Coordinates of C-alpha atoms and ligand atoms in Angstrom, one line a residue:
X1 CA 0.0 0.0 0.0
X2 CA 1.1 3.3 -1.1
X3 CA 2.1 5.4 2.1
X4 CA 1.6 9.0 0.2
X5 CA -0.2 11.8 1.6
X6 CA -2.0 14.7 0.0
X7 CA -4.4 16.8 1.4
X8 CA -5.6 19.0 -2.0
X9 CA -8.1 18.7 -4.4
X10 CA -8.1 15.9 -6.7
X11 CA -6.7 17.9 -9.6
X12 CA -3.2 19.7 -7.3
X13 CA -3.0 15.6 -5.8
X14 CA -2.2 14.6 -9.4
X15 CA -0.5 17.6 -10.2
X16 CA 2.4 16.8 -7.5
X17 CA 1.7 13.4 -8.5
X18 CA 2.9 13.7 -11.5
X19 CA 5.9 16.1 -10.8
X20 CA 7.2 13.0 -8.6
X21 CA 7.2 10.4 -10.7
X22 CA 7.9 12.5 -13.6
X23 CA 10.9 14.3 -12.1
X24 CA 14.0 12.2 -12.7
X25 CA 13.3 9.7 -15.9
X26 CA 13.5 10.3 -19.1
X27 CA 10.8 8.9 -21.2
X28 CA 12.5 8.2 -24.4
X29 CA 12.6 5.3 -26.3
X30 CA 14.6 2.1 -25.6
X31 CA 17.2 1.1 -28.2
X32 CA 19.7 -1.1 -28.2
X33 CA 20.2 -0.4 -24.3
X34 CA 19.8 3.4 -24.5
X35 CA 17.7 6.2 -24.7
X36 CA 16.5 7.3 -28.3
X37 CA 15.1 10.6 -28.1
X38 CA 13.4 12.1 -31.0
X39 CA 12.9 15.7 -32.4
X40 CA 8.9 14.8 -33.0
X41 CA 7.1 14.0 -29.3
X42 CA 3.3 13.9 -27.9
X43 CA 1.8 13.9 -24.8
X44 CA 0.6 11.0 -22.5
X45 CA -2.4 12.4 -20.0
X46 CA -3.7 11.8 -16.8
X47 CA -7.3 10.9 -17.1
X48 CA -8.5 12.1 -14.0
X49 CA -7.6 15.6 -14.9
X50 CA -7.5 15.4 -18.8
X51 CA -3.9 17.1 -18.6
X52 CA -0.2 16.0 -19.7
X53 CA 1.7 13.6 -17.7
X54 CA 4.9 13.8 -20.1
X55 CA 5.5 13.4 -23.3
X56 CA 7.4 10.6 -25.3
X57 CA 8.9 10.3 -28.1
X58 CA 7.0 10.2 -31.8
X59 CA 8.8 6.8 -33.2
X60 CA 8.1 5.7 -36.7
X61 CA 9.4 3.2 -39.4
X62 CA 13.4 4.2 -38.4
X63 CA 12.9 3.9 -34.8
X64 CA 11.3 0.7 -36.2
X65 CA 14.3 -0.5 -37.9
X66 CA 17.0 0.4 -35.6
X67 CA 15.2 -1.3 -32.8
X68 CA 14.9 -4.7 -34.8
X69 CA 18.4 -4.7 -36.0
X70 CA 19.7 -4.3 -32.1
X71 CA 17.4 -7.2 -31.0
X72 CA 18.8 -8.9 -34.1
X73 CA 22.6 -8.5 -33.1
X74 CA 21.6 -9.1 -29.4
X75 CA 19.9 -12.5 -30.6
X76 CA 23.3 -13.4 -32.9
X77 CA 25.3 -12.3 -30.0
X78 CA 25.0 -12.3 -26.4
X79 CA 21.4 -13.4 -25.3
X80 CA 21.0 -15.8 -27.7
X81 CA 24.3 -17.8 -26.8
X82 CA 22.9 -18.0 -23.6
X83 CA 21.7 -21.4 -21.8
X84 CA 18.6 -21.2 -20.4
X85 CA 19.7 -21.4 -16.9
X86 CA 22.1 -18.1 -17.7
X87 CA 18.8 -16.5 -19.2
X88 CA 16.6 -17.6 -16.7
X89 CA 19.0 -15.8 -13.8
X90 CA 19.0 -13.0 -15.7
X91 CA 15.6 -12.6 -15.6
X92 CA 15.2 -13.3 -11.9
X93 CA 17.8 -10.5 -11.5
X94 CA 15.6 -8.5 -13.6
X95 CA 12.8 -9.0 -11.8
X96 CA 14.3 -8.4 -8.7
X97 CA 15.1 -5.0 -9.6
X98 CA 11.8 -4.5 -11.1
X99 CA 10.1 -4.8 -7.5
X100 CA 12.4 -2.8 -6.0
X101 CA 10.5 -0.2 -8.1
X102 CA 7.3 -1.5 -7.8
X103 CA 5.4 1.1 -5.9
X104 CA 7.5 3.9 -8.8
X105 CA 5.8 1.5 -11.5
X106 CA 2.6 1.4 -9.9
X107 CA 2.1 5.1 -9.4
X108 CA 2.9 5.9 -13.0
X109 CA 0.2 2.8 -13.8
X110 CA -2.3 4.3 -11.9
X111 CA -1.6 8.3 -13.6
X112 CA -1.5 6.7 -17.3
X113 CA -4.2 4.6 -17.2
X114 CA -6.7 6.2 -14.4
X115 CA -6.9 2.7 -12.5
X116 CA -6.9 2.5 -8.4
X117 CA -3.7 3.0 -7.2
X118 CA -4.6 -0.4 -4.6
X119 CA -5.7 -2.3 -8.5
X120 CA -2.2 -1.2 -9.9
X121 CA 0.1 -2.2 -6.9
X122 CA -1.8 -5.7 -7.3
X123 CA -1.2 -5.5 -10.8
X124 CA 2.3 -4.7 -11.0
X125 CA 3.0 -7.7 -8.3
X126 CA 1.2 -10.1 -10.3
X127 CA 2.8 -9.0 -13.9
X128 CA 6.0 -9.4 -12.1
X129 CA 5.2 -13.0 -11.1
X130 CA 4.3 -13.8 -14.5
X131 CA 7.6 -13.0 -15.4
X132 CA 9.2 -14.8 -13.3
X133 CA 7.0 -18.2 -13.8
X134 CA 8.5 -18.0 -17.5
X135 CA 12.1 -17.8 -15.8
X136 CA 11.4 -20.7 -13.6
X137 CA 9.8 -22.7 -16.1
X138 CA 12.6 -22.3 -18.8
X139 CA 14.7 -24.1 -16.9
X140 CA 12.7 -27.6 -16.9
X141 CA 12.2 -27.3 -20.7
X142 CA 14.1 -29.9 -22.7
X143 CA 13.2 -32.1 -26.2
X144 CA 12.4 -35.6 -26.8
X145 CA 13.9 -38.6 -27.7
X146 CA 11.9 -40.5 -30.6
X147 CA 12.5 -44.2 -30.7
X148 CA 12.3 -44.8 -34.5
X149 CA 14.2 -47.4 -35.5
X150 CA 17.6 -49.4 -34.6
X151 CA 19.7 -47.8 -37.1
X152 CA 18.8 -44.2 -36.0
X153 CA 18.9 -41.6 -33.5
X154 CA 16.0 -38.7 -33.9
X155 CA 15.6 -36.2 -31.0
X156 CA 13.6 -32.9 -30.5
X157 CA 14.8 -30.0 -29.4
X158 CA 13.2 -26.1 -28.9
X159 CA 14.6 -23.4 -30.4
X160 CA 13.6 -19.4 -30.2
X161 CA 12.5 -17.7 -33.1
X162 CA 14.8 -14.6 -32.8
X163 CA 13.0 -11.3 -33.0
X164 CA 9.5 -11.7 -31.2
X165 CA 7.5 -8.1 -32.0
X166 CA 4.9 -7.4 -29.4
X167 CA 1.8 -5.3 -29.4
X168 CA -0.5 -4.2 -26.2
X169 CA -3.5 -2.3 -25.6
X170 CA -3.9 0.1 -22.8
X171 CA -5.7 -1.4 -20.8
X172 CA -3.3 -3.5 -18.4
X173 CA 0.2 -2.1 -20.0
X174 CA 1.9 -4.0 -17.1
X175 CA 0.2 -7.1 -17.1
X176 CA -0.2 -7.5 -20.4
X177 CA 3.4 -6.7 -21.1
X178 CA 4.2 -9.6 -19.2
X179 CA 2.8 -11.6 -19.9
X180 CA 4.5 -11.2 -23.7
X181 CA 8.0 -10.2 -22.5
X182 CA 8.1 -13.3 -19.9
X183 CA 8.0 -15.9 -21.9
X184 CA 8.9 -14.4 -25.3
X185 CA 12.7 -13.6 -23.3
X186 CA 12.9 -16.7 -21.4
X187 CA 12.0 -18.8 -24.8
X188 CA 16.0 -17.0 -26.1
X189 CA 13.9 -14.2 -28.2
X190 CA 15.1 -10.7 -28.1
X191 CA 12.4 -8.1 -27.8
X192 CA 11.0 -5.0 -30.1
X193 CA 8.1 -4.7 -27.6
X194 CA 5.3 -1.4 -29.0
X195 CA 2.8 0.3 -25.7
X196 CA -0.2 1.5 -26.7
X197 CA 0.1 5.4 -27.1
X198 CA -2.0 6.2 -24.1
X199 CA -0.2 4.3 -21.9
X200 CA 3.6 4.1 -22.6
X201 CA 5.2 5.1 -19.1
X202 CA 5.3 1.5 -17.6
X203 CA 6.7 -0.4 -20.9
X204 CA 9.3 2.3 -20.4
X205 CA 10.1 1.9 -17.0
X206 CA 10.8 -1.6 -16.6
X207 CA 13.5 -1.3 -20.3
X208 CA 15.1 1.3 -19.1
X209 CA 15.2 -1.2 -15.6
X210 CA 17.2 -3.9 -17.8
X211 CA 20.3 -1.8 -18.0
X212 CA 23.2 -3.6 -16.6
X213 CA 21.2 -6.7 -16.4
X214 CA 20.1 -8.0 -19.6
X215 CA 22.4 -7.2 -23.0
X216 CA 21.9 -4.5 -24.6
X217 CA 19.4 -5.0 -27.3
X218 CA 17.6 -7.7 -26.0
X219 CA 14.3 -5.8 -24.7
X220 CA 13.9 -2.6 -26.9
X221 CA 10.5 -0.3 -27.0
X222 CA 9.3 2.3 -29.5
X223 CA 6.3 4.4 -28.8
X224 CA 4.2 5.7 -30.9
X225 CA 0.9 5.3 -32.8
X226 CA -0.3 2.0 -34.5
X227 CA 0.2 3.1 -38.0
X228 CA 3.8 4.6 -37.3
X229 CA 4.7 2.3 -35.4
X230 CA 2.5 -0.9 -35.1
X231 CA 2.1 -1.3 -38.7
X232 CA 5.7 -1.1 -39.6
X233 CA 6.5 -3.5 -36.4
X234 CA 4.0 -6.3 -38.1
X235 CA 5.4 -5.9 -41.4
X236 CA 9.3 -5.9 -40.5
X237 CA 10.8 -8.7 -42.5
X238 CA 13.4 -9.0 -39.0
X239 CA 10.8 -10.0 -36.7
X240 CA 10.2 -13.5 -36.4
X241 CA 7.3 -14.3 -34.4
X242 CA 4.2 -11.9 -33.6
X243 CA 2.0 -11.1 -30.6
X244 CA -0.7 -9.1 -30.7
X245 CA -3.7 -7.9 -27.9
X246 CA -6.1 -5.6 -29.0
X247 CA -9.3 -5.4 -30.9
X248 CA -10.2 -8.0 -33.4
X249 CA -10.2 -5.4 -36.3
X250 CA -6.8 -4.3 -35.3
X251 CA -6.1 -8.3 -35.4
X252 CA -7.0 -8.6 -39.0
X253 CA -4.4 -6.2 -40.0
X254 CA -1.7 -7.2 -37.9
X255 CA -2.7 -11.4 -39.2
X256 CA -2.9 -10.1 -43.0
X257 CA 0.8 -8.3 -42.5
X258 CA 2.0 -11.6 -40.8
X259 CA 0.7 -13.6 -43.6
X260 CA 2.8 -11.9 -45.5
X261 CA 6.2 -12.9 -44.0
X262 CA 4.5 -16.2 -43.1
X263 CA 5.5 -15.1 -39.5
X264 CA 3.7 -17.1 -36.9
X265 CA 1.4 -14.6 -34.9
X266 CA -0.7 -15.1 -31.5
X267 CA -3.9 -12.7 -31.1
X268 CA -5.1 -11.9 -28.2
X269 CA -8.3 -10.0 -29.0
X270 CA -12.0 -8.4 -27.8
X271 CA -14.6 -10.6 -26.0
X272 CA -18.3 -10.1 -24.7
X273 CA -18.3 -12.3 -21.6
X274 CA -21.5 -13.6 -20.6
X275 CA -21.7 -14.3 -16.8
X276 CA -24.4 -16.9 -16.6
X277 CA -26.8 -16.8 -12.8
X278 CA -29.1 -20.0 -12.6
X279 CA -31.8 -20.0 -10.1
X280 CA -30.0 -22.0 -7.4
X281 CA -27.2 -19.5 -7.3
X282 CA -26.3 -17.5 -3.9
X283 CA -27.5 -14.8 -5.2
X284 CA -25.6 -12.1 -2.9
X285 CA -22.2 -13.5 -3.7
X286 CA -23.6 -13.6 -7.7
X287 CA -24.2 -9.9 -7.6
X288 CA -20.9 -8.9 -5.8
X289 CA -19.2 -11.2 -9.0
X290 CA -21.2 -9.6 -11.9
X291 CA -20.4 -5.9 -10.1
X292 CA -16.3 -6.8 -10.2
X293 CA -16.9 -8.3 -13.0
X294 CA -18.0 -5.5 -15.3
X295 CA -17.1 -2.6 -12.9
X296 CA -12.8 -3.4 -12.3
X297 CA -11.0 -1.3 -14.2
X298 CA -14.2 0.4 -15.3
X299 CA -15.3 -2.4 -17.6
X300 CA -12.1 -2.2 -19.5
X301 CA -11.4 -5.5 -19.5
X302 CA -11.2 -7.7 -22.2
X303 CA -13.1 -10.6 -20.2
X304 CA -15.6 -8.7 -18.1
X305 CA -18.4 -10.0 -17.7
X306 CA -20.7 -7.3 -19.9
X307 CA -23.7 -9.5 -20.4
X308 CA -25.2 -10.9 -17.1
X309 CA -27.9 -13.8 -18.2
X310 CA -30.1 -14.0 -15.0
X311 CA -33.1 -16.9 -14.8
X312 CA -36.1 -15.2 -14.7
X313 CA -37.2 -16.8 -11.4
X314 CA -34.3 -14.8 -9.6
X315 CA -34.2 -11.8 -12.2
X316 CA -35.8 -9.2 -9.9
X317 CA -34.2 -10.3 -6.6
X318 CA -31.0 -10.5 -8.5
X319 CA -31.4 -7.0 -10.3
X320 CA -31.9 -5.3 -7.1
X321 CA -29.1 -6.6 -5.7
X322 CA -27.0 -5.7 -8.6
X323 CA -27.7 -2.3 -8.3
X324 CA -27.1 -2.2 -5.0
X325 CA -23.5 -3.4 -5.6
X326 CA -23.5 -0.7 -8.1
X327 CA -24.9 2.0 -5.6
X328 CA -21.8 1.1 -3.3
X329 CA -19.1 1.3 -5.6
X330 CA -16.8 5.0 -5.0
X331 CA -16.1 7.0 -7.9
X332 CA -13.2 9.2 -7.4
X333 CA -9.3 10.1 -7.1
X334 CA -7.3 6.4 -8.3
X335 CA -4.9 7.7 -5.8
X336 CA -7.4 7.3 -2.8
X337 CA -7.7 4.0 -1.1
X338 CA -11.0 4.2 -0.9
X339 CA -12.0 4.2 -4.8
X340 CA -13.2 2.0 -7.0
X341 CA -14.3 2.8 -10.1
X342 CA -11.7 5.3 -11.6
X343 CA -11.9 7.4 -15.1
X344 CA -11.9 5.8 -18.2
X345 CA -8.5 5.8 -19.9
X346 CA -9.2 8.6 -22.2
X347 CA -11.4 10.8 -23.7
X348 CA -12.1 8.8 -26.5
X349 CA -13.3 5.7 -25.0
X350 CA -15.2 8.2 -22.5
X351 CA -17.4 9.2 -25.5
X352 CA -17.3 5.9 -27.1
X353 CA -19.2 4.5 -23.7
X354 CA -21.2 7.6 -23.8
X355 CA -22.6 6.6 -27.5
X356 CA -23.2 3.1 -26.4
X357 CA -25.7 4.0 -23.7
X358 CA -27.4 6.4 -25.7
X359 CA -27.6 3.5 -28.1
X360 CA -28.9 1.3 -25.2
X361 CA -31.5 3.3 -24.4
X362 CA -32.8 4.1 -28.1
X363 CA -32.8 0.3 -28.4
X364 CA -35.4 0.5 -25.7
X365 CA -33.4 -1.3 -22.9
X366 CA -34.0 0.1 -19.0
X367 CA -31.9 1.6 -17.4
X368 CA -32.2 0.9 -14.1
X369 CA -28.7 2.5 -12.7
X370 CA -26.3 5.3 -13.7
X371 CA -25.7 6.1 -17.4
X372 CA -24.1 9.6 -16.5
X373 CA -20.8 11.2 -16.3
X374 CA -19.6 12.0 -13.3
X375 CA -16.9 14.6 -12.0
X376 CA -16.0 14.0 -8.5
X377 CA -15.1 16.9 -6.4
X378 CA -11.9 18.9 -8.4
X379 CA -12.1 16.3 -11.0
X380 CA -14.1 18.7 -13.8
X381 CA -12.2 17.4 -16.3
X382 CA -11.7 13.7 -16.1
X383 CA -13.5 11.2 -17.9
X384 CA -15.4 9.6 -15.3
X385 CA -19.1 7.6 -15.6
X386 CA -21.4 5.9 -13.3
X387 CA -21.3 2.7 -13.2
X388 CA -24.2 1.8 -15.4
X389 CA -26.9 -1.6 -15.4
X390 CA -29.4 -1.5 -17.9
X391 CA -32.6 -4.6 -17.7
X392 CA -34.3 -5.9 -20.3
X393 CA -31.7 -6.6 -23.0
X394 CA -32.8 -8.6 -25.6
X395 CA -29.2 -10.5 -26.8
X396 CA -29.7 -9.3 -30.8
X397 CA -29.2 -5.3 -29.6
X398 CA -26.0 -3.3 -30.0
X399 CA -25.0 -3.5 -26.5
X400 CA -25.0 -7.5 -25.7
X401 CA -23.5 -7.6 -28.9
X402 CA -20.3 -5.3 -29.7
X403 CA -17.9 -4.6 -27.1
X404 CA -18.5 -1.1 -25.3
X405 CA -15.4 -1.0 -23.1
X406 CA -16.9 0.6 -20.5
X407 CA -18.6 0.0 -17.0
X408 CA -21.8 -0.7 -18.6
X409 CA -23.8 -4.2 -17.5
X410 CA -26.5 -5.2 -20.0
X411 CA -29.2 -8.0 -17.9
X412 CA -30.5 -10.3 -20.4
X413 CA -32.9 -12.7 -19.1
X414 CA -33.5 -16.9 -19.8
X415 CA -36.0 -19.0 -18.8
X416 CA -34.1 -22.7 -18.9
X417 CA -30.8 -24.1 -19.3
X418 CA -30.8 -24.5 -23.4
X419 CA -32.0 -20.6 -23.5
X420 CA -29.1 -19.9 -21.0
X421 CA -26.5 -21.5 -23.2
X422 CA -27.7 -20.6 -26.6
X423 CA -27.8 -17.3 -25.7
X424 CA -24.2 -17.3 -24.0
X425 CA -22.7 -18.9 -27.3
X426 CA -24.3 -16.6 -29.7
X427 CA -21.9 -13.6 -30.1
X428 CA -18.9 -13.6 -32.1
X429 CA -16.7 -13.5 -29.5
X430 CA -15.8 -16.6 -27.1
X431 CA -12.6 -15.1 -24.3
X432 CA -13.8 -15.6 -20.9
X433 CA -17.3 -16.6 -19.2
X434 CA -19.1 -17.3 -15.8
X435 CA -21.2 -19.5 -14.4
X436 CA -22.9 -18.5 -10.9
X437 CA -24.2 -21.8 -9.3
X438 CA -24.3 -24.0 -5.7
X439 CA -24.9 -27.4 -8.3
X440 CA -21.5 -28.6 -9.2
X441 CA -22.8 -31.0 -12.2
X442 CA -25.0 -28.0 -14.0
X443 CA -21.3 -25.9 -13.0
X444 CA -19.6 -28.4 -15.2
X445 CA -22.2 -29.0 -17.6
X446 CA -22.4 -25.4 -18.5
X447 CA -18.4 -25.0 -18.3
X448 CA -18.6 -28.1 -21.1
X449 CA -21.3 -26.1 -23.4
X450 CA -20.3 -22.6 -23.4
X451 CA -17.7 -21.6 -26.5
X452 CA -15.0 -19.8 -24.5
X453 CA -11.4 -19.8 -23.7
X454 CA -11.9 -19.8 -19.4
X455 CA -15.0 -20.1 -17.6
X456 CA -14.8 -18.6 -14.0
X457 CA -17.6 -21.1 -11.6
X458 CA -18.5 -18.7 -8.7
X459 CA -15.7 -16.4 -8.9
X460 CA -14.2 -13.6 -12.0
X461 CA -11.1 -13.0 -13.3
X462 CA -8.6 -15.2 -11.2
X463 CA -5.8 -15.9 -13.6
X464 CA -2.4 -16.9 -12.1
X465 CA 1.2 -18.0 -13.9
X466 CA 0.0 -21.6 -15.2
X467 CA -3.7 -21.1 -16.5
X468 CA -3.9 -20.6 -20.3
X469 CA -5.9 -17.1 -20.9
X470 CA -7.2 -16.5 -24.6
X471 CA -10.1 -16.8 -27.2
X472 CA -12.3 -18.9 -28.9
X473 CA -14.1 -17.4 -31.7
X474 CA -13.0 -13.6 -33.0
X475 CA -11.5 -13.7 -29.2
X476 CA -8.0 -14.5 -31.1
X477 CA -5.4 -17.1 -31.5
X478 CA -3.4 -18.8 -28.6
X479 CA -2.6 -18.6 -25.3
X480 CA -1.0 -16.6 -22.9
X481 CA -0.2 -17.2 -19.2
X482 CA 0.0 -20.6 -19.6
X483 CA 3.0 -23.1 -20.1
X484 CA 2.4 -23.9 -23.3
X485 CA 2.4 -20.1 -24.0
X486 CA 6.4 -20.9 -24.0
X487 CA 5.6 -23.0 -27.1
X488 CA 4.4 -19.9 -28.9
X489 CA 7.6 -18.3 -28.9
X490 CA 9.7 -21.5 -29.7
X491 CA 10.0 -23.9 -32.9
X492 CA 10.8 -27.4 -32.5
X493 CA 13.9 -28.7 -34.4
X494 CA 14.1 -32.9 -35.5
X495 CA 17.6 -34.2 -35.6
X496 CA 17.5 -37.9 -36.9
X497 CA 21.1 -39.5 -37.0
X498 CA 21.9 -42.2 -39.0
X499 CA 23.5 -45.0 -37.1
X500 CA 25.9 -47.3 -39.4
X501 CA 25.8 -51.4 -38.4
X502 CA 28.6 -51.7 -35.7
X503 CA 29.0 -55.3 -38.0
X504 CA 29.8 -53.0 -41.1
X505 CA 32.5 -50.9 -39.1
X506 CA 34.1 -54.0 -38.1
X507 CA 34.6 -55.1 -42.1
X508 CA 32.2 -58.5 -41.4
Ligands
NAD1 P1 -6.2 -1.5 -30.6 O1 -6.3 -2.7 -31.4 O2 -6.7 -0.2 -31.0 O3 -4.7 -1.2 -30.2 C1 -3.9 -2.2 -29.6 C2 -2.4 -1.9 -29.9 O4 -2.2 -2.1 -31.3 C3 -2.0 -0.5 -29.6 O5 -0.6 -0.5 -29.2 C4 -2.1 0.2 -31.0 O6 -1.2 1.3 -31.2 C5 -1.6 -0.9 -31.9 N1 -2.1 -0.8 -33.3 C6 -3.1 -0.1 -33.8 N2 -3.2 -0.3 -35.1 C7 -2.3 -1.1 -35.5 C8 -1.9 -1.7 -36.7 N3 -2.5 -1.4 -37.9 N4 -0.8 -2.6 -36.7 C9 -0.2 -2.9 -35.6 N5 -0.5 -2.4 -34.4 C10 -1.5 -1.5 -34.3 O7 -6.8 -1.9 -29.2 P2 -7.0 -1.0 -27.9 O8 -8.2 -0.2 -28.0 O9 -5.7 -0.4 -27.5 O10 -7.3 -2.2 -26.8 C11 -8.6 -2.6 -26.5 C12 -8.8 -4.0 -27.1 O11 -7.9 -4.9 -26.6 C13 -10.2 -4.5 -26.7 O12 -10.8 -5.1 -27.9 C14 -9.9 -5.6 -25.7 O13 -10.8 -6.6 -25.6 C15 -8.6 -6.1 -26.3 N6 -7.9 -6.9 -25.2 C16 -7.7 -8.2 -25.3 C17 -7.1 -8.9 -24.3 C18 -6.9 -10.4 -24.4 O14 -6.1 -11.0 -23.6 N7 -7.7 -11.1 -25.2 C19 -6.5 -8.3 -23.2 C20 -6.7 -6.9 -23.1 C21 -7.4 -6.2 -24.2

C-alpha cells in the first residue's frame, strides 16, 4: 500500500503526483540499451484531470528499424548464446530490480491509465510473477527422444524464433506486457516490444530497468501510434514471431501483415463475456461477482463480464441486488484507497461508452442504474461515468453484442438451461465466461457447453502463472499465461542421426 499523503483537491494531488514520478526519468525510447530521443514527441495524459503527464517520443518506421536490428545483433550475440539457466537468472535479476521499483511503476500505472492505485500495486505484483514463472519454467524445458528405428537416432529439441514483436492495448500495459515479455525472453527471443500510445510510461520503465542486467538489445521499445509504429512492427521482414492484444479489427491487420512474412502470430483480441446466474445460485455473492466483473478497471477489461444472463425466477431479486452493488461502488481520485471505479483511460473511449448508452436506451433497454458522467469533487475534467446496469436486453441489440469498453452491464434474461447456453454462445466473440451456481454437475455442464477460452464457476477473473488465458471465436489465437504459451515463442527442431551397423564398421 502506497504510504503517500495529500491533502488537495483531486486535480493539485495529481499535479504533485505527476511532478514525482515525472521528475527524474526520461521517457524516451529504448534502443539497443539506450535512450533514443526524437525531435517529433506527444503527450501521454492523466485521465483524471484530462492534462499531460509527459510526453514521449514520436517513433516511426526508423525507430522501427533500428530497434529490430539491435534485437537482431543481441539475438546473434549475447542473449541468444545464452543457456537457459544463464537466461533464466538474468531474468530473476531483472525482476528483482523490477520490485524494487514497484510502488515507482505502480504510481505511473495508476496516472496513465486512471486505475486504483490499490488495482495497480496488485497488478504490478502479479505481472512481475508472471515474469518470473516464464524464468522458472525455462529451466525444466528440454526435447524428446523419438525411438524410430535401430539404425537411427532422432531427437527434438526447442529453439527461439529470434526477433518476437509485441503489441499491447492500454488497458493493463503491465500485465499484459508480461505476460508477452516473460515468456517471449525466457523462450531466447530478443524483444522490439510497442505500448499502446496512451499508456507508454510502464513499458518504459521496466527497459530502461534492464540496463546492466540484460544485454543491450535484448528488450527494446518504440512508442508511438499503431500506423507509425505498429504497422511497420507487423510488417518488418526481422521480426520472427508476432504477438498481438487488441481489438479483433486491429487483429486482422496485424494477421494479413504476418501472412505476408508467413511469420507465426498469437492474437489476443475483444470478447463479450456472458456471466451466466441460474436459479440455485447464492444470489448475494452472484451480484458482488457480476459488479467486479463489469465494474474493475471500469469495464475495461477484455473478459468482463458485460452481459449478465439472469433466470427469470431470480431476475428481480438478483437485479436489485446488482444495483445495490453498483450503488456502493466510490467514484473518485485512483490515488485514494478508498475508490473503486476510476476514469476511463481517455477521452475517447469516454465518448465511445457515452454513445453506447445512448444507443442502449434508443434500443429500448432500461436503465435501471447510472448512465451519466460524473466529476467527482476537483475532477471537472476527467472522464469519469457511473457505473451503469441496464434490464431488459434482448441479446440481438447493439449493447449485448459489440464490445462497449466501458462499465456498462446489460441483464439479459432466460428462462431454462438451453435458452441460458444458446444465448451465452451466440456472439462472435468466445474469451472468458461465468457460471454463478451452488450445483456442481449443472457448473460443469455449463463449463462443457459454453464456446469460451476460461469459464470462472462462482468467482471472476482469477488468472495466475499456469492457467492458459485466450479466445475462442473472434476472441484470437493462442494462449497466454500458460505453459504452453512458451511454445508460442519456440520452434521445435528434429535431428534424426543415421547409425551405421557396428558389423559394417568391423569389415564383417
Ligand atoms: P487497438 O487494437 O486499438 O490497439 C492495440 C495496440 O495495437 C496499440 O498498441 C495500437 O497502437 C496498436 N495498433 C493499432 N493499429 C495497429 C496496426 N495497424 N498494426 C499494428 N498495431 C496497431 O486496441 P485497444 O483499443 O488499445 O485495446 C482494447 C482492445 O484490446 C479490446 O478489444 C480488448 O478486448 C482487447 N484486449 C484483449 C485482451 C486479451 O487478452 N484477449 C486483453 C486486453 C485487451
Amino acid at each position: 500500500m502506497s504510504d503517500r499523503i495529500f491533502d488537495g483537491t483531486i486535480a493539485e494531488n495529481h499535479r504533485q503526483a505527476i511532478e514525482e514520478a515525472t521528475a527524474n526519468v526520461q521517457f524516451d525510447a529504448w534502443i539497443d540499451g539506450a535512450h533514443e530521443s526524437a525531435t517529433e514527441r506527444f503527450e501521454t495524459l492523466d485521465p483524471v484531470i484530462g492534462q499531460p503527464i509527459t510526453t514521449v517520443p514520436r517513433c516511426g518506421e526508423e525507430a522501427v528499424d533500428s530497434a529490430v536490428e539491435a534485437a537482431t545483433r543481441a539475438f546473434d550475440g549475447a542473449w541468444g548464446s545464452m543457456t537457459q539457466a544463464q537466461r533464466s537468472t538474468a531474468i530473476l535479476d531483472w525482476v528483482d530490480v523490477l520490485r524494487d521499483h514497484s510502488d515507482e511503476l505502480a504510481v505511473l500505472e495508476s496516472l496513465d491509465t486512471g486505475k486504483p492505485l490499490s488495482n495497480a500495486e496488485f497488478e504490478v505484483g502479479k505481472a512481475l510473477d508472471y515474469i518470473e514463472y516464464y524464468a522458472h519454467i525455462i529451466r525444466g524445458e528440454q526435447g524428446n527422444q523419438i525411438p524410430i528405428a535401430d539404425d537411427a537416432h532422432a531427437y527434438t529439441t526447442q529453439e527461439a524464433y529470434g526477433v518476437a514483436g509485441l503489441i499491447v492495448p492500454w488497458n493493463y500495459p503491465m500485465i499484459l506486457t508480461a505476460w508477452k515479455v516473460g515468456p517471449a525472453l525466457a523462450a531466447g527471443n530478443t524483444v522490439v516490444l510497442k505500448p499502446a500510445e496512451n499508456t507508454p510510461l510502464s513499458a518504459t520503465r521496466i527497459a530502461q530497468l534492464t540496463e546492466g542486467i540484460l544485454p543491450a538489445g535484448t528488450l527494446n521499445v518504440v512508442h508511438g501510434f499503431g500506423d507509425e509504429v505498429g504497422a511497420p512492427l507487423t510488417h518488418h521482414a526481422g521480426v520472427d514471431k508476432l504477438s498481438f492484444t487488441g481489438e479483433d479489427r486491429t487483429g486482422e491487420k496485424v494477421m494479413k501483415a504476418a501472412a505476408d512474412q508467413i511469420t507465426p502470430v498469437t492474437l489476443e483480441l475483444g470478447g463479450k463475456s456472458p456471466f451466466v446466474v441460474f436459479p440455485d445460485a447464492d444470489l448475494e455473492r452472484a451480484a458482488s461477482i457480476a459488479a467486479e466483473g463489469i465494474f474493475y478497471n471500469t469495464g475495461q477489461s477484455c473478459d468482463a463480464f458485460s452481459r449478465t444472463l439472469v433466470h427469470e425466477d431470480v431476475h428481480d431479486e438478483f437485479v436489485e441486488l446488482f444495483e445495490g452493488e453498483a450503488a456502493s461502488m466510490v467514484i473518485g481520485d485512483p490515488l485514494s484507497d478508498s475508490t473503486d471505479v476510476g476514469p476511463l483511460a481517455s477521452e475517447q473511449q469516454f465518448e465511445k461508452v457515452r454513445e453506447y448508452i445512448e444507443v442502449g436506451t434508443q434500443e429500448g433497454a432500461t436503465l435501471v442504474h447510472g448512465g451519466k458522467p460524473v466529476a467527482p469533487d476537483g475532477a471537472d475534467d476527467g472522464w469519469f461515468i457511473q457505473p451503469t446496469i441496464f434490464d431488459d436486453v434482448d441479446n440481438d441489440m447493439r449493447i449485448a453484442q459489440e464490445e462497449i469498453f466501458g462499465p456498462v452491464a446489460s441483464v439479459i434474461t432466460f428462462s431454462d438451461y438451453d435458452e441460458a447456453i444458446a444465448i451465452a454462445n451466440d456472439v462472435e466473440f468466445g474469451l472468458a465466461s461465468g457460471v454463478a451456481t451452488t450445483d456442481l454437475s449443472l457448473a460443469h455442464r455449463a463449463a462443457d457447453d459454453i464456446d469460451a477460452g476460461t469459464v470462472w464457476v462462482n468467482q471472476y477473473g482469477r488468472l495466475v502463472p499456469g492457467t492458459p488465458f485466450g479466445g475462442f471465436k473472434r476472441s484470437g489465437i493462442g494462449r497466454e499465461c500458460g505453459k504452453e504459451t512458451l511454445r508460442k515463442y519456440q520452434q521445435s527442431k528434429t535431428i534424426n542421426i543415421a547409425l551405421d551397423d557396428p558389423a559394417s564398421d568391423r569389415g564383417e
